[in-house]
């Protein structure tokens, strides 16, 4: 499904070069759920961007759905994602001028399945917002907006879903509900899930956890540590 | 795929209509189209209408005139080209009734007369519209003739060897232009009676005319033939060349309307550019998200282009409807002087309007829109990753190119468009530099404020905010100053146009002409008229003379080939003499007759004129228009036949004069004394107030030989034209002002998120609503002040150029501008900007700060 080999990402600012990701390798199998943990500024979002083909590595190879991303230009990578990759973002990223239903329809519109309004409506019902299809994002609470975003991530039956801090903007109770929903749908659809978070509890729900420290990935068992210990351990490094 | 893009685009557009920038964009495009279509519709119909009216005044689309009957061959050629022909014969002859004799100007018309329009004739039951001439055996007299020989309907008059029955009093001829070229009263008869009169003989002064009416294609087809006829000495009047003189007023008004339309389009363009910027910024997140979901760059461009084009289409349709309504309003305002049957609106202006909308959109929004294409999908994760805005030079260049194209399209002149464009680009560069200096100056001035009061503090803080966003501030400064400039220019030009028009026809413009005043009557006439009339012009002596040679050649050989049939060579000219340059005349080349200098030489030609064997030519002054038409210059010698004498003259000066002045004007002026020995009469013009009208009866009684022409009606018509054109100009002015307001709105909308962020920060740092309100007010006012100053400078410069080269007015400085624009600008931008920001100030800081991110 996804295979990264010796990924490096550096940014140059003036004469200084800052390496964010360093010789990083990773393989994710179909149907697997992987959590990537790390403190703020560790480069989690950079890694997610690379894995999803939103950005290009400075060095290294990345294979997505069997296609080497380095050989594709930006448009090629975009068309690889179309209909096959779903996203859930920390700040929901709903289009403010589109209704809940229209937001869910958006990925379908960009795939050959355009106009499947029924499918979109069913997904809204599955996330518990069947009655609120016509509402605009600003008429929905944070939790409800994230539900719409989850419906949008799954509506095109993607093979792979990326989630970037999906509970980061939500209170703990709402966050817990969202996580339940995300994993339930993921489970039902058999989708591969790559989740970036610093929420230990969320990471624990995944099949596998990886920790991003100093630009490298380490395997990590979330069951062995409580969330606060993780934070303190990270603080030491 | 394209279906899908369209659906996606239109769906978002529907939702987007609530956004301020989309509304601003929509309104700006709509105004651009409304302004351009309204003016294009109007000018198109007016032009076609005027051509129709010209045809009516000329009596046909082409009128040929010569001394001999026209050949059958020529008739066939014209008819083959698609013309319908009507014959007319003009001559002057004595007519009589009993023992009363009167020279009259006879006009014989056939049964086809008139091609266009109707005559106003009293056939015995009051004046009515008649679309024919008198039938055979009958004749129509004008009221002057009826009065002079005391005839009524039903009486008979002797014309040559035949007798005709007067069956109508003709008030206005269908094909009579407003002038009064013929001083003899009119008698209209049928061509069928001509032969019986026996007046057409070898050597008699007769003008044969063919009045041809036909479609434009026919006119195109015979252009070669017409040129040939001109060279053969036939006087050819072509409706496209010889449009009636409705005066400069209408011509200037047309220039003005075109100018105002372009100003509105330019303003709308600026508004489009500003709102597109905000539109694109607001949609960067959407674009990134679409990229994330797999949309290609091409798809993004298609989606957003469809959105904008959809917007443009609806806006241009609405704009076109507004434009149609607007031109109907313009026509309604101008209705009473336009021909009754104005052709319906054509399809061309509509196309022009839509084309304008799309051109404005592509030119002013295109480069900015392409920014969307460059958005990175990664922006969904890292918000700060905005693609760089397009380079300012690119935006300005593309917009200038497109605007230049529109200039070309509207003006039809590539050099003019290029000149305006290059001038505009240079101006923009200078403007940028000056704006920078000005902004720095104003900001420095504000920082130097030492007051401790809340307003001084607000000004300092507002100034600092403006200074922090210098680039954005500069952009706004330029947009506002261009707006103020365009608005000011349109207002200024309107004011100066109206003043010039009013000066041209003051209230005491002469409403009567008196001609044929004999030298013996001169003093008595003057004594009677002067005390009661106002603004009486001088009494000009008048001698009739015919041009018989130019530079010792046959006049027809000496002049430009296309002027061989010119009226001035075929008829007697009214010659006058004057010691001083007459009022309203201006010497444009050479010198006016010397007073003392050359007295000996003057004596020389004086003696020789008397002796008839003249060697030294008499200096004369010629009207520059005539000189240009005939191809005459200073030093050319013209020989006139006056009575039985010949006088050789030399052109020593050329004069320009205003033919619309309602004063006696002359093509040729002699120095004093030369012509005095010839038979002459005097002409004068005067204004007679309403309450002095009884003077006319007295003049008719006491000076029966003097002809009085009342030009009140013509004067009134010209005044009406001015009043109505003024109203049309005002209507267009409103449109330009609206376009200006749309720019202000668009600019203020564009800067809203940044301001929201700033006011949010200020709130967090403890500033109260009053303080923020003052700071924002101060910032806007400073921006308005600087824009006003710059706008005033620009407007002053541009109006001077316009007056000199386009509108033919004298340039002047407008001190009121330098006060009104900066103060007005500060107030306008201050109040509107402050008002639009009200909701931001009411927002909780968190919301304001969030607004920047969530856009």
PDB file of C-alpha atoms in Angstrom, chain A residues 144-229:
ATOM      1  CA  UNK A 144     -20.390  17.922  14.063  1.00  0.00           C
ATOM      2  CA  UNK A 145     -18.010  19.564  11.600  1.00  0.00           C
ATOM      3  CA  UNK A 146     -15.480  16.806  12.204  1.00  0.00           C
ATOM      4  CA  UNK A 147     -18.207  14.214  11.613  1.00  0.00           C
ATOM      5  CA  UNK A 148     -18.892  15.817   8.264  1.00  0.00           C
ATOM      6  CA  UNK A 149     -15.155  15.704   7.552  1.00  0.00           C
ATOM      7  CA  UNK A 150     -15.069  11.990   8.435  1.00  0.00           C
ATOM      8  CA  UNK A 151     -18.030  11.269   6.170  1.00  0.00           C
ATOM      9  CA  UNK A 152     -16.172  13.189   3.454  1.00  0.00           C
ATOM     10  CA  UNK A 153     -13.018  11.116   4.043  1.00  0.00           C
ATOM     11  CA  UNK A 154     -14.884   7.838   3.587  1.00  0.00           C
ATOM     12  CA  UNK A 155     -17.453   8.738   0.975  1.00  0.00           C
ATOM     13  CA  UNK A 156     -15.310   7.782  -2.011  1.00  0.00           C
ATOM     14  CA  UNK A 157     -14.489   4.333  -0.542  1.00  0.00           C
ATOM     15  CA  UNK A 158     -10.796   5.245  -0.292  1.00  0.00           C
ATOM     16  CA  UNK A 159      -8.093   2.661   0.152  1.00  0.00           C
ATOM     17  CA  UNK A 160      -6.168   4.936   2.475  1.00  0.00           C
ATOM     18  CA  UNK A 161      -7.243   7.593   4.984  1.00  0.00           C
ATOM     19  CA  UNK A 162      -4.879  10.130   6.482  1.00  0.00           C
ATOM     20  CA  UNK A 163      -5.916  11.778   9.735  1.00  0.00           C
ATOM     21  CA  UNK A 164      -4.018  14.769  11.064  1.00  0.00           C
ATOM     22  CA  UNK A 165      -4.726  15.377  14.760  1.00  0.00           C
ATOM     23  CA  UNK A 166      -8.451  14.682  14.239  1.00  0.00           C
ATOM     24  CA  UNK A 167      -9.282  15.493  17.866  1.00  0.00           C
ATOM     25  CA  UNK A 168      -6.876  18.400  18.254  1.00  0.00           C
ATOM     26  CA  UNK A 169      -9.585  21.044  18.122  1.00  0.00           C
ATOM     27  CA  UNK A 170     -12.208  19.185  20.148  1.00  0.00           C
ATOM     28  CA  UNK A 171     -12.952  18.806  23.841  1.00  0.00           C
ATOM     29  CA  UNK A 172     -12.105  15.371  25.320  1.00  0.00           C
ATOM     30  CA  UNK A 173     -15.662  14.009  25.305  1.00  0.00           C
ATOM     31  CA  UNK A 174     -16.373  15.040  21.746  1.00  0.00           C
ATOM     32  CA  UNK A 175     -12.884  13.878  20.769  1.00  0.00           C
ATOM     33  CA  UNK A 176     -13.592  10.425  22.184  1.00  0.00           C
ATOM     34  CA  UNK A 177     -16.829  10.190  20.211  1.00  0.00           C
ATOM     35  CA  UNK A 178     -15.050  11.216  17.046  1.00  0.00           C
ATOM     36  CA  UNK A 179     -12.357   8.605  17.572  1.00  0.00           C
ATOM     37  CA  UNK A 180     -14.968   5.913  18.114  1.00  0.00           C
ATOM     38  CA  UNK A 181     -16.665   6.930  14.923  1.00  0.00           C
ATOM     39  CA  UNK A 182     -13.425   7.074  12.954  1.00  0.00           C
ATOM     40  CA  UNK A 183     -12.289   3.621  13.991  1.00  0.00           C
ATOM     41  CA  UNK A 184     -15.719   2.124  13.598  1.00  0.00           C
ATOM     42  CA  UNK A 185     -16.007   3.325  10.025  1.00  0.00           C
ATOM     43  CA  UNK A 186     -12.413   2.376   9.312  1.00  0.00           C
ATOM     44  CA  UNK A 187     -13.053  -1.065  10.600  1.00  0.00           C
ATOM     45  CA  UNK A 188     -16.265  -1.494   8.606  1.00  0.00           C
ATOM     46  CA  UNK A 189     -14.667  -0.288   5.396  1.00  0.00           C
ATOM     47  CA  UNK A 190     -11.398  -2.110   5.898  1.00  0.00           C
ATOM     48  CA  UNK A 191      -9.514   1.053   5.010  1.00  0.00           C
ATOM     49  CA  UNK A 192      -5.849   1.626   5.701  1.00  0.00           C
ATOM     50  CA  UNK A 193      -5.484   4.448   8.251  1.00  0.00           C
ATOM     51  CA  UNK A 194      -2.456   6.610   8.910  1.00  0.00           C
ATOM     52  CA  UNK A 195      -3.049   8.855  11.846  1.00  0.00           C
ATOM     53  CA  UNK A 196      -0.830  11.607  13.142  1.00  0.00           C
ATOM     54  CA  UNK A 197      -1.411  12.680  16.730  1.00  0.00           C
ATOM     55  CA  UNK A 198       0.107  13.486  20.041  1.00  0.00           C
ATOM     56  CA  UNK A 199      -2.887  11.965  21.791  1.00  0.00           C
ATOM     57  CA  UNK A 200      -1.729   8.791  23.397  1.00  0.00           C
ATOM     58  CA  UNK A 201      -5.219   7.370  23.874  1.00  0.00           C
ATOM     59  CA  UNK A 202      -5.949   7.823  20.219  1.00  0.00           C
ATOM     60  CA  UNK A 203      -2.681   6.153  19.208  1.00  0.00           C
ATOM     61  CA  UNK A 204      -3.502   3.160  21.369  1.00  0.00           C
ATOM     62  CA  UNK A 205      -6.473   2.325  19.147  1.00  0.00           C
ATOM     63  CA  UNK A 206      -4.183   1.717  16.165  1.00  0.00           C
ATOM     64  CA  UNK A 207      -2.614  -1.591  15.154  1.00  0.00           C
ATOM     65  CA  UNK A 208       0.828  -0.089  15.226  1.00  0.00           C
ATOM     66  CA  UNK A 209       2.412   3.023  16.748  1.00  0.00           C
ATOM     67  CA  UNK A 210       5.454   4.893  15.586  1.00  0.00           C
ATOM     68  CA  UNK A 211       7.147   7.749  17.364  1.00  0.00           C
ATOM     69  CA  UNK A 212       8.815  10.628  15.533  1.00  0.00           C
ATOM     70  CA  UNK A 213      11.828  11.897  17.454  1.00  0.00           C
ATOM     71  CA  UNK A 214      14.630  13.991  15.998  1.00  0.00           C
ATOM     72  CA  UNK A 215      13.458  13.348  12.489  1.00  0.00           C
ATOM     73  CA  UNK A 216      13.484   9.547  12.852  1.00  0.00           C
ATOM     74  CA  UNK A 217      10.742   6.988  13.382  1.00  0.00           C
ATOM     75  CA  UNK A 218      10.852   4.428  16.163  1.00  0.00           C
ATOM     76  CA  UNK A 219       8.447   1.574  16.717  1.00  0.00           C
ATOM     77  CA  UNK A 220       6.630   2.092  19.961  1.00  0.00           C
ATOM     78  CA  UNK A 221       4.095   0.242  22.071  1.00  0.00           C
ATOM     79  CA  UNK A 222       1.517   2.717  23.322  1.00  0.00           C
ATOM     80  CA  UNK A 223       0.126   0.240  25.815  1.00  0.00           C
ATOM     81  CA  UNK A 224       3.316   0.383  27.834  1.00  0.00           C
ATOM     82  CA  UNK A 225       3.111   4.063  28.674  1.00  0.00           C
ATOM     83  CA  UNK A 226       0.512   6.474  29.888  1.00  0.00           C
ATOM     84  CA  UNK A 227      -0.002   9.568  27.898  1.00  0.00           C
ATOM     85  CA  UNK A 228       1.651  11.903  30.428  1.00  0.00           C
ATOM     86  CA  UNK A 229       4.762   9.731  30.648  1.00  0.00           C
TER      87      UNK A 229
END
